[in-house]
Amino acid sequence: MQRLLERYPPAREHLLEMLHDLQDQNPQHYLSDDAMAAVASYLGLTLSDVKGTASFYSMFSFAPRGRHIIRICASPPCQLLGATTIQAKLREKLHVAVGETTADGAFTLETTSCLGVCGVAPAMMIDDEVYGNLTPERIEVIIDKMRREDEAS
Ligand code: FES
């Protein structure tokens, strides 16, 4: 963790980048108290300064999440084109509510605002990859494929 922090000059303007990096390198995709305390110490801030800033941004999580983060778009264009059905399919397929992680720790289901690909609505993002023109059938295929790939790795 220290090595990651030392990539940045110890200045508050790098706080968000540091928090992003720390969350990305955590296999459970969240900011632990230890990580935030390390940033605070490195930047000469208090832990509550760092937590207060991080809690302002929805992209940071403070609880462990799955190996894969699914973000289903909840903005109006996707809603109009079936995102509600897609979200219901994901909840049924994964046996989780929005905000929850599957029992095996593989997937966390979240919502997001517009992903910038309204032309292929309804859309979702899994980790760094965007999926558009979603149908319940495609959800089956995508999730089953990811599970197979996880098992093989
Ligand atoms: S509204 Fe869903 S991608 Fe833009």
PDB file of C-alpha atoms and ligand atoms in Angstrom:
ATOM      1  CA  MET A   1       0.000   0.000   0.000  1.00  0.00           C
ATOM      2  CA  GLN A   2       2.831   2.377   0.892  1.00  0.00           C
ATOM      3  CA  ARG A   3       4.432   1.831  -2.523  1.00  0.00           C
ATOM      4  CA  LEU A   4       1.175   2.760  -4.231  1.00  0.00           C
ATOM      5  CA  LEU A   5       0.893   5.965  -2.196  1.00  0.00           C
ATOM      6  CA  GLU A   6       4.485   6.941  -2.910  1.00  0.00           C
ATOM      7  CA  ARG A   7       3.706   7.084  -6.620  1.00  0.00           C
ATOM      8  CA  TYR A   8       2.085  10.420  -5.793  1.00  0.00           C
ATOM      9  CA  PRO A   9       3.565  13.547  -4.247  1.00  0.00           C
ATOM     10  CA  PRO A  10       2.154  13.916  -0.722  1.00  0.00           C
ATOM     11  CA  ALA A  11      -0.363  16.605  -1.655  1.00  0.00           C
ATOM     12  CA  ARG A  12      -4.100  16.691  -1.025  1.00  0.00           C
ATOM     13  CA  GLU A  13      -4.842  17.292  -4.715  1.00  0.00           C
ATOM     14  CA  HIS A  14      -3.940  13.619  -5.321  1.00  0.00           C
ATOM     15  CA  LEU A  15      -6.352  12.292  -2.714  1.00  0.00           C
ATOM     16  CA  LEU A  16      -9.027  11.080  -5.131  1.00  0.00           C
ATOM     17  CA  GLU A  17      -6.531   9.361  -7.426  1.00  0.00           C
ATOM     18  CA  MET A  18      -4.996   7.597  -4.450  1.00  0.00           C
ATOM     19  CA  LEU A  19      -8.379   6.443  -3.213  1.00  0.00           C
ATOM     20  CA  HIS A  20      -9.239   5.162  -6.697  1.00  0.00           C
ATOM     21  CA  ASP A  21      -5.993   3.215  -6.886  1.00  0.00           C
ATOM     22  CA  LEU A  22      -6.441   1.760  -3.423  1.00  0.00           C
ATOM     23  CA  GLN A  23      -9.976   0.638  -4.193  1.00  0.00           C
ATOM     24  CA  ASP A  24      -8.899  -0.845  -7.546  1.00  0.00           C
ATOM     25  CA  GLN A  25      -6.065  -2.851  -6.057  1.00  0.00           C
ATOM     26  CA  ASN A  26      -8.270  -4.297  -3.303  1.00  0.00           C
ATOM     27  CA  PRO A  27      -9.598  -7.669  -4.544  1.00  0.00           C
ATOM     28  CA  GLN A  28     -12.870  -6.868  -2.758  1.00  0.00           C
ATOM     29  CA  HIS A  29     -13.143  -3.463  -4.486  1.00  0.00           C
ATOM     30  CA  TYR A  30     -13.628  -1.273  -1.430  1.00  0.00           C
ATOM     31  CA  LEU A  31     -11.811   1.238   0.740  1.00  0.00           C
ATOM     32  CA  SER A  32     -10.922  -0.262   4.083  1.00  0.00           C
ATOM     33  CA  ASP A  33     -10.369   1.868   7.173  1.00  0.00           C
ATOM     34  CA  ASP A  34      -6.713   0.788   7.068  1.00  0.00           C
ATOM     35  CA  ALA A  35      -6.338   2.055   3.499  1.00  0.00           C
ATOM     36  CA  MET A  36      -7.942   5.381   4.302  1.00  0.00           C
ATOM     37  CA  ALA A  37      -5.831   5.719   7.450  1.00  0.00           C
ATOM     38  CA  ALA A  38      -2.691   5.129   5.370  1.00  0.00           C
ATOM     39  CA  VAL A  39      -3.727   7.870   2.926  1.00  0.00           C
ATOM     40  CA  ALA A  40      -4.517  10.216   5.799  1.00  0.00           C
ATOM     41  CA  SER A  41      -1.122   9.613   7.353  1.00  0.00           C
ATOM     42  CA  TYR A  42       0.692  10.032   4.016  1.00  0.00           C
ATOM     43  CA  LEU A  43      -1.068  13.337   3.281  1.00  0.00           C
ATOM     44  CA  GLY A  44      -1.008  14.661   6.834  1.00  0.00           C
ATOM     45  CA  LEU A  45      -4.813  14.624   7.044  1.00  0.00           C
ATOM     46  CA  THR A  46      -7.146  13.112   9.598  1.00  0.00           C
ATOM     47  CA  LEU A  47      -8.984   9.870   8.924  1.00  0.00           C
ATOM     48  CA  SER A  48     -12.303  11.732   9.130  1.00  0.00           C
ATOM     49  CA  ASP A  49     -11.057  14.190   6.462  1.00  0.00           C
ATOM     50  CA  VAL A  50     -10.352  11.311   4.111  1.00  0.00           C
ATOM     51  CA  LYS A  51     -13.565   9.432   4.934  1.00  0.00           C
ATOM     52  CA  GLY A  52     -15.596  12.610   4.599  1.00  0.00           C
ATOM     53  CA  THR A  53     -14.204  13.288   1.138  1.00  0.00           C
ATOM     54  CA  ALA A  54     -14.542   9.689  -0.037  1.00  0.00           C
ATOM     55  CA  SER A  55     -18.123   9.403   1.204  1.00  0.00           C
ATOM     56  CA  PHE A  56     -19.090  12.290  -1.045  1.00  0.00           C
ATOM     57  CA  TYR A  57     -18.466  10.117  -4.144  1.00  0.00           C
ATOM     58  CA  SER A  58     -20.743   7.208  -5.032  1.00  0.00           C
ATOM     59  CA  MET A  59     -17.940   5.325  -6.802  1.00  0.00           C
ATOM     60  CA  PHE A  60     -16.265   4.502  -3.507  1.00  0.00           C
ATOM     61  CA  SER A  61     -17.442   1.607  -1.396  1.00  0.00           C
ATOM     62  CA  PHE A  62     -16.739   1.131   2.298  1.00  0.00           C
ATOM     63  CA  ALA A  63     -17.793  -2.503   2.488  1.00  0.00           C
ATOM     64  CA  PRO A  64     -16.362  -5.524   0.660  1.00  0.00           C
ATOM     65  CA  ARG A  65     -17.828  -6.153  -2.787  1.00  0.00           C
ATOM     66  CA  GLY A  66     -17.717  -9.017  -5.266  1.00  0.00           C
ATOM     67  CA  ARG A  67     -14.934  -9.868  -7.696  1.00  0.00           C
ATOM     68  CA  HIS A  68     -17.092  -8.367 -10.452  1.00  0.00           C
ATOM     69  CA  ILE A  69     -19.134  -5.190 -10.120  1.00  0.00           C
ATOM     70  CA  ILE A  70     -22.262  -5.057 -12.280  1.00  0.00           C
ATOM     71  CA  ARG A  71     -23.644  -1.563 -12.787  1.00  0.00           C
ATOM     72  CA  ILE A  72     -27.014  -1.450 -14.473  1.00  0.00           C
ATOM     73  CA  CYS A  73     -27.952   1.910 -15.938  1.00  0.00           C
ATOM     74  CA  ALA A  74     -30.919   3.478 -14.168  1.00  0.00           C
ATOM     75  CA  SER A  75     -31.220   6.686 -16.216  1.00  0.00           C
ATOM     76  CA  PRO A  76     -34.429   7.458 -18.128  1.00  0.00           C
ATOM     77  CA  PRO A  77     -33.393   6.397 -21.683  1.00  0.00           C
ATOM     78  CA  CYS A  78     -32.399   2.949 -20.431  1.00  0.00           C
ATOM     79  CA  GLN A  79     -35.481   2.786 -18.209  1.00  0.00           C
ATOM     80  CA  LEU A  80     -37.701   3.535 -21.204  1.00  0.00           C
ATOM     81  CA  LEU A  81     -36.079   0.727 -23.168  1.00  0.00           C
ATOM     82  CA  GLY A  82     -36.346  -2.009 -20.587  1.00  0.00           C
ATOM     83  CA  ALA A  83     -33.722  -1.526 -17.881  1.00  0.00           C
ATOM     84  CA  THR A  84     -36.286  -2.441 -15.229  1.00  0.00           C
ATOM     85  CA  THR A  85     -36.749  -5.861 -16.827  1.00  0.00           C
ATOM     86  CA  ILE A  86     -32.978  -6.298 -17.107  1.00  0.00           C
ATOM     87  CA  GLN A  87     -32.472  -5.356 -13.483  1.00  0.00           C
ATOM     88  CA  ALA A  88     -35.174  -7.841 -12.434  1.00  0.00           C
ATOM     89  CA  LYS A  89     -33.458 -10.540 -14.503  1.00  0.00           C
ATOM     90  CA  LEU A  90     -30.113  -9.825 -12.829  1.00  0.00           C
ATOM     91  CA  ARG A  91     -31.678  -9.938  -9.363  1.00  0.00           C
ATOM     92  CA  GLU A  92     -33.333 -13.264 -10.190  1.00  0.00           C
ATOM     93  CA  LYS A  93     -30.241 -14.753 -11.837  1.00  0.00           C
ATOM     94  CA  LEU A  94     -27.861 -13.703  -9.058  1.00  0.00           C
ATOM     95  CA  HIS A  95     -30.278 -14.046  -6.109  1.00  0.00           C
ATOM     96  CA  VAL A  96     -29.376 -10.594  -4.811  1.00  0.00           C
ATOM     97  CA  ALA A  97     -31.008  -7.191  -4.437  1.00  0.00           C
ATOM     98  CA  VAL A  98     -29.368  -4.051  -5.777  1.00  0.00           C
ATOM     99  CA  GLY A  99     -26.467  -3.204  -3.480  1.00  0.00           C
ATOM    100  CA  GLU A 100     -25.851  -6.828  -2.502  1.00  0.00           C
ATOM    101  CA  THR A 101     -23.113  -9.333  -3.289  1.00  0.00           C
ATOM    102  CA  THR A 102     -23.725 -12.940  -4.318  1.00  0.00           C
ATOM    103  CA  ALA A 103     -23.115 -15.603  -1.685  1.00  0.00           C
ATOM    104  CA  ASP A 104     -20.023 -16.830  -3.550  1.00  0.00           C
ATOM    105  CA  GLY A 105     -18.519 -13.321  -3.630  1.00  0.00           C
ATOM    106  CA  ALA A 106     -18.495 -13.287  -7.437  1.00  0.00           C
ATOM    107  CA  PHE A 107     -20.846 -10.389  -8.254  1.00  0.00           C
ATOM    108  CA  THR A 108     -22.073  -7.175  -6.675  1.00  0.00           C
ATOM    109  CA  LEU A 109     -25.140  -5.616  -8.289  1.00  0.00           C
ATOM    110  CA  GLU A 110     -25.326  -1.827  -8.366  1.00  0.00           C
ATOM    111  CA  THR A 111     -27.112   0.839 -10.361  1.00  0.00           C
ATOM    112  CA  THR A 112     -25.480   3.775 -12.077  1.00  0.00           C
ATOM    113  CA  SER A 113     -26.484   6.869 -13.966  1.00  0.00           C
ATOM    114  CA  CYS A 114     -26.042   7.116 -17.754  1.00  0.00           C
ATOM    115  CA  LEU A 115     -23.058   5.183 -19.057  1.00  0.00           C
ATOM    116  CA  GLY A 116     -22.918   7.326 -22.191  1.00  0.00           C
ATOM    117  CA  VAL A 117     -24.086   4.572 -24.530  1.00  0.00           C
ATOM    118  CA  CYS A 118     -27.788   5.429 -24.724  1.00  0.00           C
ATOM    119  CA  GLY A 119     -27.797   4.389 -28.397  1.00  0.00           C
ATOM    120  CA  VAL A 120     -27.548   0.760 -27.266  1.00  0.00           C
ATOM    121  CA  ALA A 121     -29.904   1.035 -24.283  1.00  0.00           C
ATOM    122  CA  PRO A 122     -30.596  -0.753 -22.045  1.00  0.00           C
ATOM    123  CA  ALA A 123     -26.993  -0.977 -20.943  1.00  0.00           C
ATOM    124  CA  MET A 124     -24.841  -2.119 -18.068  1.00  0.00           C
ATOM    125  CA  MET A 125     -21.170  -2.223 -17.203  1.00  0.00           C
ATOM    126  CA  ILE A 126     -19.376  -5.191 -15.674  1.00  0.00           C
ATOM    127  CA  ASP A 127     -16.001  -4.164 -14.306  1.00  0.00           C
ATOM    128  CA  ASP A 128     -14.584  -2.079 -17.188  1.00  0.00           C
ATOM    129  CA  GLU A 129     -16.675  -3.529 -20.005  1.00  0.00           C
ATOM    130  CA  VAL A 130     -19.931  -2.029 -21.300  1.00  0.00           C
ATOM    131  CA  TYR A 131     -22.769  -4.252 -22.546  1.00  0.00           C
ATOM    132  CA  GLY A 132     -25.646  -2.803 -24.573  1.00  0.00           C
ATOM    133  CA  ASN A 133     -28.839  -3.965 -26.290  1.00  0.00           C
ATOM    134  CA  LEU A 134     -29.498  -6.127 -23.269  1.00  0.00           C
ATOM    135  CA  THR A 135     -32.255  -8.699 -23.126  1.00  0.00           C
ATOM    136  CA  PRO A 136     -32.991 -11.228 -20.386  1.00  0.00           C
ATOM    137  CA  GLU A 137     -31.567 -13.910 -22.679  1.00  0.00           C
ATOM    138  CA  ARG A 138     -28.301 -11.989 -23.091  1.00  0.00           C
ATOM    139  CA  ILE A 139     -28.037 -11.618 -19.319  1.00  0.00           C
ATOM    140  CA  GLU A 140     -28.174 -15.415 -19.009  1.00  0.00           C
ATOM    141  CA  VAL A 141     -25.397 -15.801 -21.581  1.00  0.00           C
ATOM    142  CA  ILE A 142     -23.155 -13.064 -20.148  1.00  0.00           C
ATOM    143  CA  ILE A 143     -23.395 -14.183 -16.519  1.00  0.00           C
ATOM    144  CA  ASP A 144     -22.995 -17.885 -17.345  1.00  0.00           C
ATOM    145  CA  LYS A 145     -19.911 -17.089 -19.455  1.00  0.00           C
ATOM    146  CA  MET A 146     -18.354 -15.045 -16.664  1.00  0.00           C
ATOM    147  CA  ARG A 147     -18.994 -17.807 -14.146  1.00  0.00           C
ATOM    148  CA  ARG A 148     -17.338 -20.350 -16.455  1.00  0.00           C
ATOM    149  CA  GLU A 149     -14.330 -18.068 -16.972  1.00  0.00           C
ATOM    150  CA  ASP A 150     -14.032 -17.533 -13.195  1.00  0.00           C
ATOM    151  CA  GLU A 151     -14.099 -21.281 -12.584  1.00  0.00           C
ATOM    152  CA  ALA A 152     -11.436 -21.866 -15.230  1.00  0.00           C
ATOM    153  CA  SER A 153      -9.062 -19.271 -13.791  1.00  0.00           C
TER     154      SER A 153
HETATM  155  S1  FES B   1     -29.287   6.257 -20.183  1.00  0.00           S
HETATM  156 FE1  FES B   1     -28.384   4.319 -19.993  1.00  0.00          FE
HETATM  157  S2  FES B   1     -26.557   4.527 -21.126  1.00  0.00           S
HETATM  158 FE2  FES B   1     -27.437   6.492 -21.217  1.00  0.00          FE
END
